[in-house]
Short mmCIF file of N, CA and C in Angstrom, two decimals:
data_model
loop_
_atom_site.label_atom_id
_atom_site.label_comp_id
_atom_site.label_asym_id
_atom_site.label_seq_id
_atom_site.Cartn_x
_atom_site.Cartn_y
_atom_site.Cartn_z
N UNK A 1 -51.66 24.16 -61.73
CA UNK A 1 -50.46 23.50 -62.12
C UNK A 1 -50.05 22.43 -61.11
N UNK A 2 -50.15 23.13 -59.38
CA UNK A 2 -49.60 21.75 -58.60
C UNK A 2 -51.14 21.28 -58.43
N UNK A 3 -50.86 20.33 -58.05
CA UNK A 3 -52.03 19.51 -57.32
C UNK A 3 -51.83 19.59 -55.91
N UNK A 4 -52.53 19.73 -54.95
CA UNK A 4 -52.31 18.85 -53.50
C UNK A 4 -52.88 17.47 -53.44
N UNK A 5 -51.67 17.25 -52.47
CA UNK A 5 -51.70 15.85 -52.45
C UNK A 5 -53.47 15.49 -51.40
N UNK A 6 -53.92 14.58 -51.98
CA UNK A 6 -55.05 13.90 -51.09
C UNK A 6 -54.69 13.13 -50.31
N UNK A 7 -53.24 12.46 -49.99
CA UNK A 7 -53.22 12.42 -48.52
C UNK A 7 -53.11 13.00 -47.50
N UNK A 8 -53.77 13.11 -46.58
CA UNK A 8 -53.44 13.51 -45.53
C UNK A 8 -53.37 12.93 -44.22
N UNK A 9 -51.59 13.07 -43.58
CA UNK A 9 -50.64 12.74 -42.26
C UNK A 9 -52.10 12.74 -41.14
N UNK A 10 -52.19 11.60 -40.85
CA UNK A 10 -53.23 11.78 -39.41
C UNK A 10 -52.50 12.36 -38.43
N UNK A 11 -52.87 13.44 -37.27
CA UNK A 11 -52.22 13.56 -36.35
C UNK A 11 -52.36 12.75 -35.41
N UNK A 12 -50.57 13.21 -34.99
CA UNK A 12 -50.35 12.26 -33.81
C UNK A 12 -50.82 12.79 -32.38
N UNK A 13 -51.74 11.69 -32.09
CA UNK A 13 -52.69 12.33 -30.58
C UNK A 13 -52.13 11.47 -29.26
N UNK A 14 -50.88 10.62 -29.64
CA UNK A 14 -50.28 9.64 -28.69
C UNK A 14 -49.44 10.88 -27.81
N UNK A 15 -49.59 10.24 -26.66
CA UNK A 15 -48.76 11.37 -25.15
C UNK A 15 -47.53 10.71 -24.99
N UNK A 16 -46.95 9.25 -25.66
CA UNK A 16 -45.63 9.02 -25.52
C UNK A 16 -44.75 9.72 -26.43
N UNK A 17 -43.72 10.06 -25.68
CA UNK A 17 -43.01 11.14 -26.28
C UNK A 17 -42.06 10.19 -27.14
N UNK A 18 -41.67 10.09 -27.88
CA UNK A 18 -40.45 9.72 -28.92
C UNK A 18 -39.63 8.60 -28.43
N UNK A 19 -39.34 7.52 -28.81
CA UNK A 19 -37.70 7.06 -27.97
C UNK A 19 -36.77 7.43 -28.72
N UNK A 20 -35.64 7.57 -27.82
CA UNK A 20 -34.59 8.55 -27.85
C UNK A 20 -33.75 7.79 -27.71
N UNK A 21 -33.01 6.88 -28.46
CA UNK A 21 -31.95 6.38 -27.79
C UNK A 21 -30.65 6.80 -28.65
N UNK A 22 -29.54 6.65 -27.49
CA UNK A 22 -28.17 6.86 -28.39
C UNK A 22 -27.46 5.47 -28.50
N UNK A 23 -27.55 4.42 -27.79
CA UNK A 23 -26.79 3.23 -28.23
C UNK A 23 -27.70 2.71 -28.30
N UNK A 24 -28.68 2.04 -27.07
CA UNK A 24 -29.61 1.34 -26.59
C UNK A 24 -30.77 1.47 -25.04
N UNK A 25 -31.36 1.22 -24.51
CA UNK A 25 -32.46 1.84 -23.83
C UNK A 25 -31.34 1.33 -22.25
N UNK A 26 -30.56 0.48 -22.44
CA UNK A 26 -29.45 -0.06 -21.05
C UNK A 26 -28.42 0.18 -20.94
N UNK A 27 -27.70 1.22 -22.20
CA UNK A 27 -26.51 2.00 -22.36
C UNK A 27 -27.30 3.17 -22.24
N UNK A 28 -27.90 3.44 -22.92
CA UNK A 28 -28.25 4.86 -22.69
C UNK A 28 -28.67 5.31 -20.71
N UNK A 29 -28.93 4.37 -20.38
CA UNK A 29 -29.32 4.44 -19.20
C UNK A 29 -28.16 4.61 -17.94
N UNK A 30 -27.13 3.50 -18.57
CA UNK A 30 -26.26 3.72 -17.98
C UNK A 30 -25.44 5.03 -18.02
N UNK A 31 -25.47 5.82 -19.08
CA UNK A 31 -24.78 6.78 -19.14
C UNK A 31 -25.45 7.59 -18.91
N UNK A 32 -27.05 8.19 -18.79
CA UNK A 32 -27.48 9.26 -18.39
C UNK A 32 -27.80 9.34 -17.05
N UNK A 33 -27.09 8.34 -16.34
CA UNK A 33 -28.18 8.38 -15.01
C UNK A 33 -26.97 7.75 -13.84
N UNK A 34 -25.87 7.87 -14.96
CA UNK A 34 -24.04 7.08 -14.04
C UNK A 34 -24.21 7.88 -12.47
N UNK A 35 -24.04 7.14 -11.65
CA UNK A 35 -23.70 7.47 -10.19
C UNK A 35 -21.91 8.03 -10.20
N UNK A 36 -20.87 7.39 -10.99
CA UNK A 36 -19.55 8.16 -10.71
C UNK A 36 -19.12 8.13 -12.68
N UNK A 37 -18.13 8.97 -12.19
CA UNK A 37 -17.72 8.79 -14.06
C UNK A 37 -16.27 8.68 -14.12
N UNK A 38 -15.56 7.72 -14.34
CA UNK A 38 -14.01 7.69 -14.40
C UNK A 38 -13.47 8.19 -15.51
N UNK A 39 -12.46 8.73 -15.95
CA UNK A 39 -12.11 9.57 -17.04
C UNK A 39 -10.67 9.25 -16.80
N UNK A 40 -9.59 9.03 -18.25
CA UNK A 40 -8.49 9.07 -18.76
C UNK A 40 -8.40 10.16 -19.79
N UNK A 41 -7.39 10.58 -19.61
CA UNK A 41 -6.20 11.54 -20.58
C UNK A 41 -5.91 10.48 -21.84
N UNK A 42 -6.08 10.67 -22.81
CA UNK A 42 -5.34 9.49 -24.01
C UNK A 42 -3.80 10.13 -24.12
N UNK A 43 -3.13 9.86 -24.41
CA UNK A 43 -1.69 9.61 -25.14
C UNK A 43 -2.29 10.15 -26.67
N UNK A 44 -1.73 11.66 -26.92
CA UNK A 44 -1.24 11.86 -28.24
C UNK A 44 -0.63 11.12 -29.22
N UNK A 45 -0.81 10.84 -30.57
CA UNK A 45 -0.30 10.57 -31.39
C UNK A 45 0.98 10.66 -31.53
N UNK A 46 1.21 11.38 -31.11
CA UNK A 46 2.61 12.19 -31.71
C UNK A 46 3.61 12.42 -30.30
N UNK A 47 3.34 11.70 -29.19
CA UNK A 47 4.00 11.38 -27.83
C UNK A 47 4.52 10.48 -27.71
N UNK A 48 4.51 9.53 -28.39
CA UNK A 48 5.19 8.17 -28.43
C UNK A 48 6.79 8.49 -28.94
N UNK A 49 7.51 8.02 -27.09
CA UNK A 49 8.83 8.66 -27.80
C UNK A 49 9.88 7.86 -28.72
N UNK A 50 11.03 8.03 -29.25
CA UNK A 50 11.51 7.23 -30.15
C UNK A 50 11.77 5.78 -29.38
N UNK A 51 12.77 6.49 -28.60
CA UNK A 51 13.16 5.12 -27.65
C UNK A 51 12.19 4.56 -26.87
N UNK A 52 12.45 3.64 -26.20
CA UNK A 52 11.46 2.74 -25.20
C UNK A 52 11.75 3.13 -24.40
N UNK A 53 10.19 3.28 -23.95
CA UNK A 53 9.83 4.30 -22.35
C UNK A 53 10.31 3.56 -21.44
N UNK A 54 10.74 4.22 -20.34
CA UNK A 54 11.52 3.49 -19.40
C UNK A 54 9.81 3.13 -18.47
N UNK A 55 8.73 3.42 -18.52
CA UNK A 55 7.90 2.79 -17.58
C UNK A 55 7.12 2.16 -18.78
N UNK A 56 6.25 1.22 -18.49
CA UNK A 56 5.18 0.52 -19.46
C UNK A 56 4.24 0.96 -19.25
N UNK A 57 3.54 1.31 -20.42
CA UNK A 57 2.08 2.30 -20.80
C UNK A 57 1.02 1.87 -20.08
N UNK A 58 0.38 2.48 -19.62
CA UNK A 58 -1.00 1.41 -19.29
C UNK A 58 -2.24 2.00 -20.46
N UNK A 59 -2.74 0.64 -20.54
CA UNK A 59 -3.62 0.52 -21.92
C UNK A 59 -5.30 0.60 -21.14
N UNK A 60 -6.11 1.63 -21.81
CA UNK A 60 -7.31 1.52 -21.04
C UNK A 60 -7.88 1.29 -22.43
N UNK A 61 -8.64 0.25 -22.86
CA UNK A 61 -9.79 -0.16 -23.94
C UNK A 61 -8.90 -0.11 -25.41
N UNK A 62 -7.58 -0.40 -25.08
CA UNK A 62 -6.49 -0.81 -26.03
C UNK A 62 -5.68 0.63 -26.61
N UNK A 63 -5.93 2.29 -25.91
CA UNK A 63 -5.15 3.19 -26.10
C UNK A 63 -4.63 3.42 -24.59
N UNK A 64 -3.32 3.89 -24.76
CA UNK A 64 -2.41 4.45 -24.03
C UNK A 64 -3.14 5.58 -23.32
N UNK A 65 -2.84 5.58 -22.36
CA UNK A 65 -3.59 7.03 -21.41
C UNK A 65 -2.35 7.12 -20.81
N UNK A 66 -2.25 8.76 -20.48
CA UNK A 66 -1.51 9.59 -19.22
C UNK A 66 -1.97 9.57 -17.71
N UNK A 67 -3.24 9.95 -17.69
CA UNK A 67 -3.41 10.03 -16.80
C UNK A 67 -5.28 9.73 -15.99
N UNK A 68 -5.27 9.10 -14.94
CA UNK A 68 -6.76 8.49 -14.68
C UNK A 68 -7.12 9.53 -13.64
N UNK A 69 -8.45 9.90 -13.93
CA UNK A 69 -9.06 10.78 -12.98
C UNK A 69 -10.11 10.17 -12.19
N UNK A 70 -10.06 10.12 -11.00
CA UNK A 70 -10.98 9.31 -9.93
C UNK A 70 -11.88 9.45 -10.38
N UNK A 71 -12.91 8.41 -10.38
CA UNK A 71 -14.39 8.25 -10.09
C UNK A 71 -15.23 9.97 -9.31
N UNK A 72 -16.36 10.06 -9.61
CA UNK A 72 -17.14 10.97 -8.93
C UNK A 72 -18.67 11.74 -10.31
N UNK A 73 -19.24 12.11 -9.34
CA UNK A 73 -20.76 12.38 -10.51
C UNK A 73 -20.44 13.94 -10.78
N UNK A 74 -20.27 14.03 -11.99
CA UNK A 74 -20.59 15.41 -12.23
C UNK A 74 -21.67 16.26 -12.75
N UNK A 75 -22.40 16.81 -12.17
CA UNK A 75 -23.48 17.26 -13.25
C UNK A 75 -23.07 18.04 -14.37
N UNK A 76 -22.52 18.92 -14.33
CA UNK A 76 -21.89 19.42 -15.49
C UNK A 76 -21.59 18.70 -17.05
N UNK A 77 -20.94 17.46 -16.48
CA UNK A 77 -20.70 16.84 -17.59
C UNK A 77 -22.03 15.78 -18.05
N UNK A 78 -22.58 15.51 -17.14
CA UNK A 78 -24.23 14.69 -17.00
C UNK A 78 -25.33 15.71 -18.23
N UNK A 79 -25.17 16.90 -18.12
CA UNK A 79 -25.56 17.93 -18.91
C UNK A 79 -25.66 17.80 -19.94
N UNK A 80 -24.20 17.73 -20.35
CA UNK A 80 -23.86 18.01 -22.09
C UNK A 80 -24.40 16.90 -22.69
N UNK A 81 -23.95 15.45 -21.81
CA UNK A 81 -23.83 14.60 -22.59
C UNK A 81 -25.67 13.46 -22.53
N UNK A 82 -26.60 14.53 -21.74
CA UNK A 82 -27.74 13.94 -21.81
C UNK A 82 -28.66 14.63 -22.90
N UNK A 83 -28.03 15.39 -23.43
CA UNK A 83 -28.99 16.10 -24.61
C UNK A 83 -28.77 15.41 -25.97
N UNK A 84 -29.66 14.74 -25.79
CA UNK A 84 -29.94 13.51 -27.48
C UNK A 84 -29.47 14.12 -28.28
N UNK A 85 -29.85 15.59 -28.66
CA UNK A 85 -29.87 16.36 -30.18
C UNK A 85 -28.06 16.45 -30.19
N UNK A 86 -27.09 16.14 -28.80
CA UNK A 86 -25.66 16.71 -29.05
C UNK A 86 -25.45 15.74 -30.05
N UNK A 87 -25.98 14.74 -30.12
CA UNK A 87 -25.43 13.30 -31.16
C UNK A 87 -26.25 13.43 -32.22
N UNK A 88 -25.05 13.45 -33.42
CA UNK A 88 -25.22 13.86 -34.98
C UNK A 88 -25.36 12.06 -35.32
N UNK A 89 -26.55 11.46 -35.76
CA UNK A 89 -26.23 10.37 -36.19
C UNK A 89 -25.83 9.94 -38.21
N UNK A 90 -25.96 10.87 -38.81
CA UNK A 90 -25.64 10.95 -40.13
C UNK A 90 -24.68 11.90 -40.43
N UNK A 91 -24.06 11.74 -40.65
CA UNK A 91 -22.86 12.67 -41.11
C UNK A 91 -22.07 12.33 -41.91
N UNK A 92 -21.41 13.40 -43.23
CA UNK A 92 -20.66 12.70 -43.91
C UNK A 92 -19.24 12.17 -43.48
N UNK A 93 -18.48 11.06 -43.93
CA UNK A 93 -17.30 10.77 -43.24
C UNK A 93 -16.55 11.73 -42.94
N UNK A 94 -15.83 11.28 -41.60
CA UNK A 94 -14.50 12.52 -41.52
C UNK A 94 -13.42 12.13 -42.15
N UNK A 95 -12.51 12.83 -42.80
CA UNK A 95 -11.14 12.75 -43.33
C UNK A 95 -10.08 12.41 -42.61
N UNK A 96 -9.93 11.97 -41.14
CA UNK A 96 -9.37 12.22 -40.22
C UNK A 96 -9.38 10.66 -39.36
N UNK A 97 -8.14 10.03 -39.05
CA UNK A 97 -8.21 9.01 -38.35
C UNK A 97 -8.94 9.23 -36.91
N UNK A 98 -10.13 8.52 -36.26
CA UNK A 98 -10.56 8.43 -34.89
C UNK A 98 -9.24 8.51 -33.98
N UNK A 99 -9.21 8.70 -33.19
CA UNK A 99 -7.91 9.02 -32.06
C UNK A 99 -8.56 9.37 -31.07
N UNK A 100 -9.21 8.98 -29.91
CA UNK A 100 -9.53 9.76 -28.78
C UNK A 100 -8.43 10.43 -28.03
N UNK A 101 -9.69 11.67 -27.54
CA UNK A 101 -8.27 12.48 -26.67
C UNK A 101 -8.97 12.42 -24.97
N UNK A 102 -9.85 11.99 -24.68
CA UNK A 102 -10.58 11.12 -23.79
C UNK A 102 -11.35 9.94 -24.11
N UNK A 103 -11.27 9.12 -22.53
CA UNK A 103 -12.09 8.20 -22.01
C UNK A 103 -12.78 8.29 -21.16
N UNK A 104 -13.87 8.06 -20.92
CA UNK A 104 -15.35 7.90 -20.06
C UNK A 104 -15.34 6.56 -19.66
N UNK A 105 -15.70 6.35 -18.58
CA UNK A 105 -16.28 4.86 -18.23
C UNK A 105 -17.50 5.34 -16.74
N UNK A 106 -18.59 5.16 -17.60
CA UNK A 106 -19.80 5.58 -17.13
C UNK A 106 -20.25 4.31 -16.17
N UNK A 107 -20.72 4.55 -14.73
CA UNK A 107 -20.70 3.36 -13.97
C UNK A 107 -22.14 3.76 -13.18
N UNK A 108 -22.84 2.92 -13.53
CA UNK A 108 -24.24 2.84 -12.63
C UNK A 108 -24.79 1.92 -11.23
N UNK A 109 -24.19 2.42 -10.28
CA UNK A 109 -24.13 1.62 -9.03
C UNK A 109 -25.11 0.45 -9.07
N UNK A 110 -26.25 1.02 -9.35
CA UNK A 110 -27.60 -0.04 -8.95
C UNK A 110 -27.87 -0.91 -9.58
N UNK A 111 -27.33 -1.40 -10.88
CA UNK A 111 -27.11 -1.95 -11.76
C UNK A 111 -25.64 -2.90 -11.57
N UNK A 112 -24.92 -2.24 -11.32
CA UNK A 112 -23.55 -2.26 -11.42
C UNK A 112 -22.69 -2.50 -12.59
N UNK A 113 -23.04 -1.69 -13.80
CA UNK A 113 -23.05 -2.02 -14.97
C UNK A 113 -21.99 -0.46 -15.37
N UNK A 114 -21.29 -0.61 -16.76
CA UNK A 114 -20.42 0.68 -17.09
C UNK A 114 -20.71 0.32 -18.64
N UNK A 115 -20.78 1.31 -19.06
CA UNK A 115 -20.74 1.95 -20.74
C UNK A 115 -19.29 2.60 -20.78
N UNK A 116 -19.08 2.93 -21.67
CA UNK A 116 -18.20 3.92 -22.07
C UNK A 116 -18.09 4.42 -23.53
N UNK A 117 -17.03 5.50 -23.43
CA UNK A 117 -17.27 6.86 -24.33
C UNK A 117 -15.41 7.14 -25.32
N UNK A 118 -15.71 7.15 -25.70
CA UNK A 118 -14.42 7.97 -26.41
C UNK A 118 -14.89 9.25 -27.07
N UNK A 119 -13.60 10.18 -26.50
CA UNK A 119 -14.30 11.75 -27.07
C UNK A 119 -13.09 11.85 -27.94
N UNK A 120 -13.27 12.19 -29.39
CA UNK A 120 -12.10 12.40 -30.49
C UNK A 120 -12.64 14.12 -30.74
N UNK A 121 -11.08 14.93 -30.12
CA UNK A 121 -11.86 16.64 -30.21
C UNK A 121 -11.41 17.16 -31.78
N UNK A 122 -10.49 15.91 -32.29
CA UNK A 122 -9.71 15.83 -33.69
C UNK A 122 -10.93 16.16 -34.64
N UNK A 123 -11.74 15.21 -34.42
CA UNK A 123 -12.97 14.48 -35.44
C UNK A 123 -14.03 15.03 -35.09
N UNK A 124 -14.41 15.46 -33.99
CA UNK A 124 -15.16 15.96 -33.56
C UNK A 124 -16.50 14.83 -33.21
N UNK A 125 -15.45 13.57 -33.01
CA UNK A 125 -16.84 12.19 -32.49
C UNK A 125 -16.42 12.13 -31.32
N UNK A 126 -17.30 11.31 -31.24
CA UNK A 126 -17.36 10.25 -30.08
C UNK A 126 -17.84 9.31 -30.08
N UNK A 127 -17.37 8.05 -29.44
CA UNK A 127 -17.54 6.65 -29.72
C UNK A 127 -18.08 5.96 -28.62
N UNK A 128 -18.99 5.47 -28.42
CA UNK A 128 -20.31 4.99 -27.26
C UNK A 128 -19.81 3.15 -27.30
N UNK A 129 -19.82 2.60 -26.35
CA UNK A 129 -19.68 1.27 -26.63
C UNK A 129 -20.29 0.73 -24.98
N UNK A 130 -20.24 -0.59 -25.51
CA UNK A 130 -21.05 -0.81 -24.29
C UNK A 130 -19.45 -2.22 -23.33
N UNK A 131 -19.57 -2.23 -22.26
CA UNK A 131 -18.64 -2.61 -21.75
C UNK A 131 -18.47 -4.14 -21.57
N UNK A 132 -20.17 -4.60 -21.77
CA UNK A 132 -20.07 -6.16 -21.03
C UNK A 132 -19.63 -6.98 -21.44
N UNK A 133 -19.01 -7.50 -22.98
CA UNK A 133 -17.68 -8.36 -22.84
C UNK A 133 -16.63 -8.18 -23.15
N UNK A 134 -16.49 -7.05 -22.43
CA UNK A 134 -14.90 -6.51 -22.40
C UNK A 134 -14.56 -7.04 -20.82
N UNK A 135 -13.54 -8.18 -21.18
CA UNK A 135 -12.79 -8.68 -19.50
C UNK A 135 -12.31 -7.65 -18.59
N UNK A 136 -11.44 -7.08 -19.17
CA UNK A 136 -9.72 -6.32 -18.60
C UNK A 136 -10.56 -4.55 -19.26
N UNK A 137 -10.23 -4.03 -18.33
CA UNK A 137 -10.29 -2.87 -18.99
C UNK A 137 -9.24 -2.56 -19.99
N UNK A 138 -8.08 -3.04 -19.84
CA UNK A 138 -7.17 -2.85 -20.82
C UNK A 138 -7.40 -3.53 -22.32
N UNK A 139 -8.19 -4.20 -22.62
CA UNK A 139 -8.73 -4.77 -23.51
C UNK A 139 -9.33 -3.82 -24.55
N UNK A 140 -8.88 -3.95 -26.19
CA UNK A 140 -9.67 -3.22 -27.23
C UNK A 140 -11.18 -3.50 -27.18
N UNK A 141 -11.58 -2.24 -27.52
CA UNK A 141 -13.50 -2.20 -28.28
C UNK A 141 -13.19 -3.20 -29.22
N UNK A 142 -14.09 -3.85 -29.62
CA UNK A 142 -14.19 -4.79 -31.26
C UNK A 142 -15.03 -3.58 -31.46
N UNK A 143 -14.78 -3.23 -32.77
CA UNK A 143 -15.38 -2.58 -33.61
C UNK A 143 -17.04 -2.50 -33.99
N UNK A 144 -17.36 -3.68 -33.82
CA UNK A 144 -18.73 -4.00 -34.15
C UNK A 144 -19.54 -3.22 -32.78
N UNK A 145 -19.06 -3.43 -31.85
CA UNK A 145 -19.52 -2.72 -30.28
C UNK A 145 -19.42 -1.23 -30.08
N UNK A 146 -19.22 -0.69 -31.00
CA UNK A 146 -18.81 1.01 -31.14
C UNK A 146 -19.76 1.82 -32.24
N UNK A 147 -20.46 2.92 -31.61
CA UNK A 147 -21.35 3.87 -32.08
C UNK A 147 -20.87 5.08 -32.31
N UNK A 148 -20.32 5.61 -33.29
CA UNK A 148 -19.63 6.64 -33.58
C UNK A 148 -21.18 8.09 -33.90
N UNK A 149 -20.97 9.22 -33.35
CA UNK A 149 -21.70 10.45 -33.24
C UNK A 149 -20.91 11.47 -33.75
N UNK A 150 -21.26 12.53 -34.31
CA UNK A 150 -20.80 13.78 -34.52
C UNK A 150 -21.03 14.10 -33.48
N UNK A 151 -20.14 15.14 -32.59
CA UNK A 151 -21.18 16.14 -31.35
C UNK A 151 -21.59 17.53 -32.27
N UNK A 152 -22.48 17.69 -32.02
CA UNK A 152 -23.28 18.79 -32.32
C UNK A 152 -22.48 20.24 -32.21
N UNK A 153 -21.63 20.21 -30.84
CA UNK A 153 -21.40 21.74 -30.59
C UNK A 153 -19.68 20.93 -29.24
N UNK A 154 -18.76 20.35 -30.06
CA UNK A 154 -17.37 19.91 -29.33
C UNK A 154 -16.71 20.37 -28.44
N UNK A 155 -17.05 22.07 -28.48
CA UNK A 155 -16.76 22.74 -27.39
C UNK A 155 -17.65 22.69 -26.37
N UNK A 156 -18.56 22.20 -25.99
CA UNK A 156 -19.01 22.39 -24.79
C UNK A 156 -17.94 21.39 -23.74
N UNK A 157 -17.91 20.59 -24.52
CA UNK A 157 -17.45 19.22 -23.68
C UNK A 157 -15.64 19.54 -23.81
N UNK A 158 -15.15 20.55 -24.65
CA UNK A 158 -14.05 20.92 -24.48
C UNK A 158 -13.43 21.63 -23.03
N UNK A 159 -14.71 22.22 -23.41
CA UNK A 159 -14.70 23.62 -22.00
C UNK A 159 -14.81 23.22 -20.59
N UNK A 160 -15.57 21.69 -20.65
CA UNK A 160 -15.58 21.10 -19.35
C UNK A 160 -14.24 20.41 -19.33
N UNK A 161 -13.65 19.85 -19.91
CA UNK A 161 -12.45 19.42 -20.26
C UNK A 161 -11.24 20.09 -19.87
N UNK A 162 -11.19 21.51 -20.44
CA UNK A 162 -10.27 22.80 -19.99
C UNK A 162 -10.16 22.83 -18.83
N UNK A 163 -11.43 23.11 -17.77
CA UNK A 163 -11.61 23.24 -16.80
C UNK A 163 -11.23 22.13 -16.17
N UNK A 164 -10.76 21.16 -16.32
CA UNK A 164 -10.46 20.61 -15.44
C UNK A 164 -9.01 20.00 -15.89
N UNK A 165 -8.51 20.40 -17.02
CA UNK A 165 -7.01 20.11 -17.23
C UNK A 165 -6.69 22.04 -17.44
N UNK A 166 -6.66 22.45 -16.62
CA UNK A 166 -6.23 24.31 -17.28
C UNK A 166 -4.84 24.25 -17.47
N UNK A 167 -3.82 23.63 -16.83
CA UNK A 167 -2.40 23.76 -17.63
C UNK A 167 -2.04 23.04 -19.02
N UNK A 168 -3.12 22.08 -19.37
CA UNK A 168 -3.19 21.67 -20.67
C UNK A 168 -3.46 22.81 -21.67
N UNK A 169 -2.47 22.65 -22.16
CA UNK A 169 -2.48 23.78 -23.71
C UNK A 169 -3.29 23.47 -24.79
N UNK A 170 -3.45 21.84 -24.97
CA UNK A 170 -4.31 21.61 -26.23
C UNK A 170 -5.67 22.23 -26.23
N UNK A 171 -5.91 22.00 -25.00
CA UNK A 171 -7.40 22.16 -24.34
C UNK A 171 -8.02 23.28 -24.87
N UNK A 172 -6.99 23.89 -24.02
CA UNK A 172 -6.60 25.81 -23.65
C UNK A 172 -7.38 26.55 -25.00
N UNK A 173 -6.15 26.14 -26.51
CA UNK A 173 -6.29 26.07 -27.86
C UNK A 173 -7.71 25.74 -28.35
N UNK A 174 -8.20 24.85 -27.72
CA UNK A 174 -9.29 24.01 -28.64
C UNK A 174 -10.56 25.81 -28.78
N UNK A 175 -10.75 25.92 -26.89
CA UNK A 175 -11.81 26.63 -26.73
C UNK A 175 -11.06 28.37 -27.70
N UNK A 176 -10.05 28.40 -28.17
CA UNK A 176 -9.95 29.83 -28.81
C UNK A 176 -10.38 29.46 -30.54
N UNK A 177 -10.64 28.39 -30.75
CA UNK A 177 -11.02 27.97 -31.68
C UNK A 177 -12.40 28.54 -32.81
#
């Protein structure tokens, strides 16, 4: 009734392993191999108070952040975010506006070059962009410059997250999830 097919897949006898990229072979580089990693807190949605703030926001890549966490290499977070398979590149849309609840700005000394990241724990993306004509850090992504991923498994990168905001409640919440 079936037939088999008479083609047959030649094997592959090549020793180069796959390319792997998540933006590009000079973003990806920059971010798996960053010498320090600067990180912002975003500004909630729902923090914006009625009246006008008595200090002026500072805008990192055109969202509001709380708070900037120094430069420094972490392996921990070098971890999560070097495993290709964490990035879902097909997925069906999310229902859910993008909102990051972090920023990354991945910086490669020897180069002297930075990528960066938006982590949405809403959506469960993250948004890869590459930095070089962005002037001002305070300056928006254009859209066209942004690689949106599913993460594979959100809590990992939550849990590193927790750990290092532990009086944050959202956080706290995410990992009882």
């Amino acid at each position: 009734m079936f037939r088999q097919s008479s083609h047959i897949e030649p094997k592959n006898t090549s020793t180069t392993p796959p390319q792997r990229v998540i933006y590009s072979d000079s973003i990806d580089n920059i971010i798996l191999h960053a010498n320090s990693v600067c990180w912002w807190e975003v500004e909630g949605m729902t923090e914006f108070p009625d009246s006008v703030p008595s200090d002026e926001p500072v805008f990192i890549f055109g969202y509001p952040v709380e708070t900037r966490h120094e430069p420094y290499a972490d392996s921990v977070l070098s971890f999560i975010i070097s495993d290709y398979d964490w990035y879902i590149r097909d997925y069906p849309p999310v229902k859910q506006m993008f909102h990051p609840d972090v920023i990354f700005l991945f910086t490669n000394n020897i180069s002297n070059e930075n990528a960066g990241m938006f982590v949405s724990f809403g959506t469960g993306e993250v948004a890869i962009f590459d930095t070089t004509d962005i002037q001002n850090l305070s300056d928006s992504v254009p859209n066209d410059n942004l690689k949106y991923y599913l993460m594979r498994d959100p809590r990992l990168l939550a849990r590193w997250t927790a750990g290092k905001l532990p009086q944050n409640e959202y956080y706290q919440t995410l990992l009882k999830l």
